[in-house]
Amino acid sequence: MTTKAPAISKLLLQPSADDAVLANLGYKQEFCREFTPLEVAGLAFSFIGVVPSMVAVLFYAIPNGGTFAMVWGWAIASPFIMCIGLALAELASAAPTSGGLYYWTYSLASPRCRNFLSWIVGYANTIESITGIASVNWACAVQITAAISIASGQPYATTNETLYGIYAALVLSHAVLVSLGTKVLARLQRLYTLVNVCLCFIIIIALPIATPPEFRNSASFALGGFTNLAGWPSGFAFILSLMAPLYTIGGYDASVHMSEEASNAATAIPWAITSSIALSAVLGWGINVSLAFCMGTDLGGILNSPIGQPMAQILYNSLGQRVALAFWCLIISAQYMMASNSLLVGSRQTFAFSRDGALPFSRYLYRINGYTKTPINTVWFDAVCVLAIGLLAFVSTQAINAVFTIAVTASYISFITPITTRFAFKNDFKPGPFHLGKLSFPIAAIAVTWMVFMIFVFFFPATPQTTAQEMNYTVVVLGGFMFLAISWYYCPVYGGVHWFNGPVANLTPAIEGEHRDEDSMSEKKGHRDAEISVDVV
């Protein structure tokens, strides 16, 4: 990697310097910068939540290739995910702001279309955040019912009402937790990171030791046994199995939305993105290999386990009831931590978008609580939206499961646009401390091509023989959300096309004079037309 901003890359940015970088982007400092670089990286890693995320989506890999898809699908997907992370890390280093993706899009796109593109990316990112929170909480609710099954030794008959009740209780408890002060939330990341790392090593090391001989697989089966239970042609089934690693190692823009609460953000955020992806990819592959050797050959029995969770059945077979239950409770704890971080990150993205007036009720959402110094209004706004999305469970199981793929596809829409606008339009992009040099364009091209391809793949149903109840609702729900966003933009008289002009500077003249070049920031329009830069004035 090369660095084109040596004055910044060699400077250990202190809070005052971080404030100057933010002021150079048009915003005043409103949060407390309590997150250290290590805690930001820990947040990014625990937000990914390798083990709890794998538990939630293992049902994508097992029927679409079995152990072969688990091991090699992860290995194939990881380099492409890293390309996406590297492309985003460059942008995050250049403009470390909570708005992130939609801010970058506006700054790099043509004046003819940047308002619309920024609007679409902002709403796609908001949808990604809220459906991501919903998917993690729903997975946690399902895992709690699986714990009941393990403890009782018999299937636990769940209903949609029961699951939604657990789901709602989880969401509300997270809203209370995330309403705490920034310092408390920052220190919690140390615990979250420790729990997630320990979970990974327990599975990688302890599971093979404890697994009885009858459930141990040969190398030929674990690494080369392709099992197709879904009905799709084997090649396409393997592609569908990639949903597991893509969902698991997802949400790596989390640290971007914490930029205004992190110290040394211009370097801490890009390294948090890349390090969390790299660590998750390595540990996740190790976990998949361990599971492939320790899950037995009856994949159909695992998939249709009376416990209701493939991973829970694997642990039950290998560890026995008591140890499996204890370990499963640890997984639930990690899932709970992951869900609280999802709401934390989502609330910051919602705050940034409402700061620029793009969301309904922005005047009420753009508020910092005087006591906690956090955006409590956006925390509870996101929580209410998540509770509403959970009502999809009463439509069908497939409808609520669509939130998993919506979280990935919506994130890809919001990732593709700023990465593409950087190279598709004429702009004066000024890199930050983290820069890839000549590798920037090829890595970005690989990332965008991969995301476009996978978006279309994720619209397909789980099996080729499907009914209205079993269809993949991703395109319906995501399409509905985006249709509403576009309709709101072009709504006559009241639509965003009449008033949304992208990111809006909120600096007072005194602050502008202190942190910014007077010529470049003498008027608001000058800010809107400014290209991305992290030069500290």
Coordinates of C-alpha atoms in Angstrom, one line a residue, residues 118-129 131 349 353 406-407 409-411 413-415 478 482 485:
S118 CA -27.0 10.2 -2.4
W119 CA -30.7 9.8 -1.5
I120 CA -30.9 6.2 -2.8
V121 CA -27.7 5.2 -1.0
G122 CA -28.8 6.8 2.2
Y123 CA -32.1 4.9 2.2
A124 CA -30.5 1.6 1.1
N125 CA -28.0 2.0 3.9
T126 CA -30.9 2.7 6.4
I127 CA -32.8 -0.4 5.2
E128 CA -29.6 -2.5 5.5
S129 CA -29.1 -1.3 9.1
T131 CA -33.1 -5.3 8.5
Q349 CA -26.4 6.0 10.5
F353 CA -29.1 10.8 7.6
I406 CA -32.2 -8.1 2.4
A407 CA -29.5 -7.0 4.8
T409 CA -28.5 -7.0 -0.9
A410 CA -29.3 -3.6 0.5
S411 CA -25.8 -3.2 1.8
I413 CA -26.5 -1.4 -3.2
S414 CA -25.1 1.1 -0.8
F415 CA -21.6 -0.2 -1.3
L478 CA -36.5 -4.8 -0.7
M482 CA -36.8 1.2 -2.4
A485 CA -37.9 5.8 -1.1

